[in-house]
Amino acid sequence: MLGKVKRTYICGLILLGSLLLTSCSSQKAGQTSQTGITEGSLQCEQSVYINENSNLAVGPDGYYSLDLMSSKYLTYIDKASARETYLCSRPDCPHVDESGYHILETCDAYVGSAVARSIVYHNGYVYVLKYDPESYNVTLVKISADGSVHEDLMVVGQAPDQGSYYQYVFLDDDTIVMTYKPTNDSAEESMASLERIDLNRKEKTAVYTYTGKGASLGYLKVVGQEVFFIQMTKLEDDDVCQLMKWNAMDGQVQTVLDKNMVFYTIASDGKLFYYMPREGLYRYNLNTREDKLVRECDEDTMYALLACDGNYVYLDNFHNRFYYDEQSGHNLYVCDLDGNTVNTIPMAIDYLELTDQHYLFTRSFVDGKLPGWAYIRKEDITDPNVTWSIVGE
């Protein structure tokens, strides 16, 4: 019975991610271990996100957002003021038509039909995946930080519908690692690929392939020149997941953890956290391979999504009500790196989107308004009475 619960859980994660519808940098300080992890200061940029993909991308001074309703335009949220504007450099641009709801195609913020949750920021530029509903082509688009310049870089693949999605991360300015995952839940024999894209040559090469029933690869995170990912296979009574890593220097693929989990996040000093359904939060040391249960689950955290900002690990029990108790309250648990809960923050309908050094973000649904963003400033996360504020208000 437990196997069926796990299978339902993991399959449900893919479905929920589709319905609700990004590299790691190391600052060189201290010594580098044999795993390529710099002791003392490593921070994985993907680890601030609670899910594989996001509608937000973190920039130096603010956040870039792909429109939550139609995925047709970009906005920018200023870190200092938490106010949101269209990503448009033209001071005379009205941005929208007379109705106030439809973005003008002449506005810098307009990107056309994009794949949901496909926005990434890297080294001064915003990237999205544009979707052509007639040819099914998916094109990587590079956009200047002020929105004024849009450049189609290359077609990276196809998708039979706009709900199919890709995840991609940057190894360096000219190299992307990408996976593709369809929205169906088929258990037929299939092949999944980890692909390396050379943006200079406009070439895509499969660096690792995996064949199995309902095979998929995802949840990419980068540490230096190593790409971590989840490898999943569907079985009759269960799904089998493994945490893997691909080394871009020597091309080798290794199993990091052969444990049936999906959600993981990387902190600093080689600390990796992962969540085992109905067990709890584990901390795994990538350098020493020490594996420790640091927070046992309880009735409210049988299932949890994970993110990390380097100082705290965040457990979002969004799935608890779907896979354990439909009466379960929806909360965000702020934990230190030893698994101790320092605060419990009530959540609304959606899960945490990201948590960087400055803000927590989640989607907001306010009566009479289109979906938007809500935030909590990081200096307030240990306040037991903290509440969410609406971006721009």
Coordinates of C-alpha atoms in Angstrom, one line a residue:
M1 CA 0.0 0.0 0.0
L2 CA 2.8 2.4 0.8
G3 CA 4.3 1.8 -2.6
K4 CA 1.0 2.9 -4.3
V5 CA 1.0 6.0 -2.1
K6 CA 4.5 6.9 -3.2
R7 CA 3.7 6.3 -6.9
T8 CA 0.5 8.4 -6.6
Y9 CA 2.6 11.1 -4.9
I10 CA 5.4 11.3 -7.4
C11 CA 3.0 11.1 -10.4
G12 CA 0.9 13.8 -8.8
L13 CA 4.0 16.1 -8.4
I14 CA 4.4 16.1 -12.2
L15 CA 0.6 16.8 -12.8
L16 CA 0.4 19.5 -10.1
G17 CA 3.5 21.2 -11.5
S18 CA 2.0 21.3 -15.0
L19 CA -1.3 22.6 -13.7
L20 CA 0.2 25.3 -11.5
L21 CA 2.4 26.4 -14.0
T22 CA 18.4 28.9 -13.1
S23 CA 22.9 27.8 -12.7
C24 CA 24.8 27.5 -9.4
S25 CA 27.8 29.6 -8.8
S26 CA 30.7 29.1 -6.4
Q27 CA 32.5 32.0 -4.8
K28 CA 36.1 30.8 -4.5
A29 CA 37.0 30.9 -0.8
G30 CA 38.7 28.1 1.1
Q31 CA 39.8 24.8 -0.3
T32 CA 38.0 22.8 -3.0
S33 CA 37.2 19.2 -2.1
Q34 CA 37.5 16.1 -4.3
T35 CA 33.8 16.5 -5.2
G36 CA 34.5 20.0 -6.6
I37 CA 32.6 21.7 -3.8
T38 CA 34.2 24.8 -2.4
E39 CA 34.2 24.7 1.4
G40 CA 32.6 27.6 3.3
S41 CA 30.9 29.7 0.7
L42 CA 29.1 27.7 -2.0
Q43 CA 25.5 28.6 -2.8
C44 CA 23.4 26.9 -5.4
E45 CA 21.2 29.4 -7.3
Q46 CA 18.5 26.8 -8.1
S47 CA 18.1 25.9 -4.4
V48 CA 16.2 29.1 -3.7
Y49 CA 13.4 27.7 -5.9
I50 CA 10.8 25.3 -4.3
N51 CA 10.1 23.6 -7.7
E52 CA 12.0 22.6 -10.8
N53 CA 10.9 25.7 -12.8
S54 CA 9.6 29.1 -11.8
N55 CA 7.8 32.2 -13.1
L56 CA 10.4 34.3 -11.2
A57 CA 14.1 34.8 -11.9
V58 CA 16.5 36.5 -9.4
G59 CA 18.6 39.4 -10.7
P60 CA 21.1 41.5 -8.9
D61 CA 18.7 44.3 -8.0
G62 CA 15.3 42.7 -8.5
Y63 CA 13.2 39.9 -9.9
Y64 CA 12.0 39.2 -13.4
S65 CA 8.6 37.6 -13.7
L66 CA 6.9 35.8 -16.6
D67 CA 3.2 36.7 -16.7
L68 CA 1.2 34.3 -14.6
M69 CA -1.9 34.2 -16.7
S70 CA -0.8 34.0 -20.4
S71 CA 3.0 33.8 -20.3
K72 CA 3.1 36.6 -22.9
Y73 CA 5.0 39.4 -21.1
L74 CA 7.7 40.2 -18.5
T75 CA 7.6 42.3 -15.4
Y76 CA 10.2 43.5 -13.0
I77 CA 10.0 43.7 -9.2
D78 CA 12.5 46.1 -7.5
K79 CA 14.2 44.6 -4.5
A80 CA 14.3 47.9 -2.6
S81 CA 10.6 48.9 -3.0
A82 CA 8.9 45.6 -3.9
R83 CA 7.1 47.4 -6.6
E84 CA 6.3 45.7 -10.0
T85 CA 6.6 47.4 -13.4
Y86 CA 6.5 46.1 -17.0
L87 CA 10.0 45.3 -18.3
C88 CA 9.9 48.1 -20.8
S89 CA 12.6 50.7 -21.5
R90 CA 10.3 53.1 -23.3
P91 CA 9.0 56.0 -21.1
D92 CA 6.2 56.8 -23.5
C93 CA 4.9 53.2 -23.8
P94 CA 1.3 52.6 -22.6
H95 CA 2.1 48.9 -22.2
V96 CA -1.5 47.8 -22.4
D97 CA -4.5 48.5 -24.6
E98 CA -7.6 50.6 -23.6
S99 CA -9.1 47.7 -21.6
G100 CA -6.0 47.7 -19.3
Y101 CA -5.7 43.9 -19.5
H102 CA -4.0 43.1 -22.8
I103 CA -0.3 43.8 -23.4
L104 CA 0.6 45.6 -26.5
E105 CA 2.9 43.7 -29.0
T106 CA 4.9 47.0 -29.4
C107 CA 5.8 47.0 -25.7
D108 CA 9.3 45.9 -24.8
A109 CA 7.8 43.6 -22.2
Y110 CA 5.9 41.5 -24.8
V111 CA 7.4 38.1 -25.5
G112 CA 4.6 36.4 -27.3
S113 CA 3.6 32.9 -26.5
A114 CA 6.1 31.4 -24.0
V115 CA 6.4 28.1 -22.2
A116 CA 5.1 28.7 -18.7
R117 CA 7.7 28.7 -15.9
S118 CA 10.6 29.0 -18.4
I119 CA 12.2 32.3 -17.3
V120 CA 15.9 32.3 -16.2
Y121 CA 18.3 35.1 -15.4
H122 CA 22.0 34.7 -16.2
N123 CA 24.8 37.3 -16.2
G124 CA 22.9 40.4 -17.2
Y125 CA 20.3 38.8 -19.4
V126 CA 16.8 37.3 -19.1
Y127 CA 16.0 34.1 -21.0
V128 CA 12.6 32.6 -21.8
L129 CA 11.4 29.8 -24.1
K130 CA 9.1 31.0 -26.8
Y131 CA 6.5 28.6 -28.1
D132 CA 5.1 28.4 -31.7
P133 CA 1.7 26.7 -31.6
E134 CA 1.8 25.9 -35.3
S135 CA 5.2 24.4 -35.7
Y136 CA 5.5 23.3 -32.0
N137 CA 9.0 24.8 -32.0
V138 CA 10.5 25.9 -28.7
T139 CA 13.0 28.8 -29.1
L140 CA 15.4 30.1 -26.5
V141 CA 15.1 33.9 -26.4
K142 CA 17.7 36.3 -24.9
I143 CA 16.4 39.6 -23.5
S144 CA 18.4 42.6 -22.2
A145 CA 18.0 43.5 -18.6
D146 CA 15.8 46.5 -19.4
G147 CA 13.7 44.6 -21.9
S148 CA 14.8 46.7 -24.9
V149 CA 16.5 44.0 -27.0
H150 CA 15.0 40.5 -27.7
E151 CA 17.2 38.0 -29.6
D152 CA 16.1 34.5 -30.8
L153 CA 19.1 32.3 -30.1
M154 CA 18.1 28.9 -31.4
V155 CA 15.3 26.3 -31.6
V156 CA 16.0 24.0 -28.7
G157 CA 13.3 21.4 -29.4
Q158 CA 9.6 20.9 -29.8
A159 CA 6.6 20.4 -27.5
P160 CA 3.2 19.0 -28.6
D161 CA 1.5 21.5 -26.3
Q162 CA 2.4 24.6 -24.3
G163 CA 2.1 22.6 -21.1
S164 CA 5.0 20.4 -22.0
Y165 CA 8.1 22.0 -20.5
Y166 CA 11.8 22.2 -20.4
Q167 CA 14.2 22.9 -17.6
Y168 CA 17.5 24.4 -18.3
V169 CA 20.5 25.8 -16.3
F170 CA 23.7 27.6 -17.3
L171 CA 27.1 26.0 -16.8
D172 CA 28.7 29.2 -18.1
D173 CA 27.8 32.1 -20.4
D174 CA 27.9 29.9 -23.5
T175 CA 26.7 26.5 -22.2
I176 CA 23.3 25.3 -21.1
V177 CA 22.2 21.9 -19.8
M178 CA 18.6 21.1 -20.5
T179 CA 16.0 18.3 -20.0
Y180 CA 12.5 17.9 -21.5
K181 CA 9.5 16.4 -19.7
P182 CA 6.1 15.8 -21.4
T183 CA 3.0 16.3 -19.4
N184 CA 1.6 12.8 -19.8
D185 CA 2.0 10.1 -17.2
S186 CA 2.7 7.2 -19.5
A187 CA 4.5 4.1 -18.1
E188 CA 5.5 3.0 -21.6
E189 CA 9.2 2.4 -22.4
S190 CA 10.8 5.7 -23.2
M191 CA 14.1 7.5 -23.3
A192 CA 15.0 10.7 -21.4
S193 CA 18.1 12.8 -22.2
L194 CA 20.3 15.3 -20.4
E195 CA 21.4 17.6 -23.2
R196 CA 24.3 20.1 -23.4
I197 CA 23.7 23.2 -25.6
D198 CA 26.6 25.2 -27.1
L199 CA 25.1 28.7 -27.6
N200 CA 28.1 29.7 -29.8
R201 CA 27.8 26.8 -32.2
K202 CA 24.0 26.6 -31.8
E203 CA 24.4 22.8 -31.2
K204 CA 22.6 20.5 -28.9
T205 CA 24.2 17.2 -27.8
A206 CA 22.9 14.5 -25.5
V207 CA 25.5 13.9 -22.8
Y208 CA 23.4 11.2 -20.9
T209 CA 20.4 9.1 -21.9
Y210 CA 18.3 6.9 -19.7
T211 CA 15.8 4.3 -20.9
G212 CA 13.0 2.9 -18.8
K213 CA 9.3 2.8 -18.2
G214 CA 8.1 6.4 -18.1
A215 CA 11.7 7.5 -17.8
S216 CA 12.3 11.2 -17.0
L217 CA 15.1 13.4 -15.8
G218 CA 14.6 16.7 -13.9
Y219 CA 15.2 18.9 -10.9
L220 CA 18.5 20.2 -12.3
K221 CA 20.9 21.9 -9.9
V222 CA 24.5 23.0 -10.7
V223 CA 27.6 23.0 -8.4
G224 CA 30.6 24.2 -10.3
Q225 CA 30.9 21.9 -13.3
E226 CA 28.6 19.2 -11.8
V227 CA 24.9 19.0 -12.7
F228 CA 22.7 17.2 -10.1
F229 CA 19.4 15.7 -11.3
I230 CA 16.6 13.3 -10.4
Q231 CA 16.2 10.2 -12.5
M232 CA 12.8 8.6 -12.4
T233 CA 11.3 5.3 -13.6
K234 CA 7.6 4.3 -13.3
L235 CA 6.8 0.8 -12.0
E236 CA 3.5 -0.9 -11.5
D237 CA 3.3 -0.3 -7.7
D238 CA 5.9 2.4 -7.2
D239 CA 8.1 5.0 -8.9
V240 CA 11.9 4.7 -8.5
C241 CA 13.9 7.9 -8.1
Q242 CA 17.6 8.3 -7.8
L243 CA 19.7 11.5 -7.3
M244 CA 22.4 11.5 -10.0
K245 CA 25.2 13.9 -11.1
W246 CA 26.9 14.5 -14.4
N247 CA 30.4 16.0 -14.4
A248 CA 30.9 18.4 -17.4
M249 CA 34.7 18.0 -17.2
D250 CA 35.0 14.3 -17.7
G251 CA 31.4 13.4 -18.8
Q252 CA 31.0 10.8 -16.0
V253 CA 27.5 10.2 -14.5
Q254 CA 27.3 8.9 -10.9
T255 CA 24.6 8.0 -8.5
V256 CA 24.7 10.3 -5.5
L257 CA 21.8 8.8 -3.5
D258 CA 19.9 5.7 -4.3
K259 CA 16.9 6.6 -2.2
N260 CA 13.4 7.1 -3.4
M261 CA 13.0 10.8 -3.0
V262 CA 12.2 13.7 -5.3
F263 CA 12.8 16.9 -3.5
Y264 CA 16.3 18.1 -2.6
T265 CA 18.1 21.3 -2.1
I266 CA 21.8 22.3 -1.7
A267 CA 23.0 24.6 1.0
S268 CA 26.6 25.6 1.7
D269 CA 29.8 23.7 2.6
G270 CA 28.6 20.7 0.7
K271 CA 25.4 20.2 2.6
L272 CA 22.5 18.6 0.6
F273 CA 19.1 18.3 2.1
Y274 CA 16.4 15.9 0.8
Y275 CA 12.9 14.9 2.0
M276 CA 11.7 11.3 2.3
P277 CA 7.9 11.1 2.3
R278 CA 6.6 9.9 5.7
E279 CA 10.1 10.0 7.1
G280 CA 11.4 13.5 7.2
L281 CA 14.2 15.8 6.4
Y282 CA 17.7 14.4 5.8
R283 CA 21.0 16.2 5.6
Y284 CA 23.7 14.6 3.4
N285 CA 27.3 15.8 3.3
L286 CA 28.6 15.6 -0.3
N287 CA 32.2 15.6 0.9
T288 CA 32.0 13.0 3.8
R289 CA 28.9 11.2 2.7
E290 CA 27.4 11.4 6.2
D291 CA 23.6 10.9 5.9
K292 CA 21.5 12.0 8.8
L293 CA 17.8 12.4 9.6
V294 CA 17.6 15.9 11.1
R295 CA 13.9 16.5 11.3
E296 CA 11.4 13.7 11.6
C297 CA 8.0 14.2 9.9
D298 CA 4.8 14.7 11.8
E299 CA 1.1 14.7 10.9
D300 CA 1.5 18.0 9.1
T301 CA 4.8 17.2 7.2
M302 CA 4.4 13.7 5.8
Y303 CA 5.1 15.3 2.5
A304 CA 7.2 18.5 1.9
L305 CA 8.7 20.6 -0.8
L306 CA 12.2 22.0 -0.2
A307 CA 14.1 25.2 -0.8
C308 CA 17.2 26.8 0.9
D309 CA 18.7 30.3 1.1
G310 CA 22.0 29.2 2.6
N311 CA 20.9 30.0 6.2
Y312 CA 17.6 28.2 6.5
V313 CA 15.8 25.3 4.9
Y314 CA 12.2 25.8 4.0
L315 CA 9.6 23.0 4.2
D316 CA 6.3 23.7 2.3
N317 CA 3.7 21.1 3.2
F318 CA 1.6 21.9 0.1
H319 CA 1.2 18.2 -0.9
N320 CA 0.3 17.0 2.6
R321 CA -3.4 17.7 2.0
F322 CA -3.4 15.8 -1.3
Y323 CA -1.5 12.7 -0.3
Y324 CA -2.1 12.3 3.5
D325 CA -4.8 14.4 5.1
E326 CA -7.1 16.7 3.2
Q327 CA -7.8 18.7 6.4
S328 CA -4.1 19.4 6.8
G329 CA -3.3 23.1 7.1
H330 CA -0.9 24.7 4.5
N331 CA 2.2 26.0 6.2
L332 CA 5.8 27.0 5.5
Y333 CA 8.3 25.7 8.1
V334 CA 11.4 27.7 8.5
C335 CA 14.2 25.4 9.8
D336 CA 17.9 26.0 10.6
L337 CA 20.5 23.7 9.0
D338 CA 20.2 21.3 11.9
G339 CA 16.5 20.8 11.2
N340 CA 15.1 22.8 14.1
T341 CA 11.9 24.7 13.3
V342 CA 12.4 28.4 14.0
N343 CA 9.0 29.6 12.6
T344 CA 5.8 28.4 11.0
I345 CA 4.3 30.7 8.4
P346 CA 0.7 30.2 7.2
M347 CA 0.5 29.9 3.4
A348 CA -2.4 30.6 1.0
I349 CA -3.5 28.6 -1.9
D350 CA -0.2 28.2 -3.7
Y351 CA 3.2 27.0 -2.6
L352 CA 6.4 29.0 -1.9
E353 CA 7.9 30.2 -5.2
L354 CA 11.4 31.2 -4.1
T355 CA 13.5 32.2 -1.1
D356 CA 16.7 34.2 -1.6
Q357 CA 18.7 36.4 0.7
H358 CA 16.1 39.2 0.6
Y359 CA 12.5 37.9 0.1
L360 CA 10.1 35.0 0.3
F361 CA 7.7 35.0 -2.7
T362 CA 4.4 33.1 -3.3
R363 CA 1.6 33.6 -5.8
S364 CA -1.3 35.7 -4.5
F365 CA -5.0 35.5 -5.4
V366 CA -6.8 38.7 -4.3
D367 CA -10.5 39.1 -5.0
G368 CA -11.1 41.2 -8.1
K369 CA -7.5 41.1 -9.3
L370 CA -5.4 38.9 -11.6
P371 CA -3.0 36.5 -9.8
G372 CA 0.1 38.3 -8.6
W373 CA 2.9 38.0 -6.1
A374 CA 3.0 38.2 -2.4
Y375 CA 6.2 38.6 -0.3
I376 CA 7.8 38.5 3.1
R377 CA 11.0 40.3 3.8
K378 CA 13.8 38.1 5.2
E379 CA 14.3 40.2 8.3
D380 CA 10.8 39.2 9.3
I381 CA 10.9 35.5 8.8
T382 CA 11.4 34.6 12.5
D383 CA 8.5 36.8 13.6
P384 CA 5.7 34.5 14.8
N385 CA 3.1 37.1 13.6
V386 CA 4.6 37.8 10.2
T387 CA 2.1 38.1 7.3
W388 CA 2.3 38.2 3.5
S389 CA 2.3 41.6 1.7
I390 CA 1.1 42.1 -1.9
V391 CA 3.7 43.2 -4.4
G392 CA 3.1 46.8 -5.4
E393 CA 0.9 47.7 -2.6

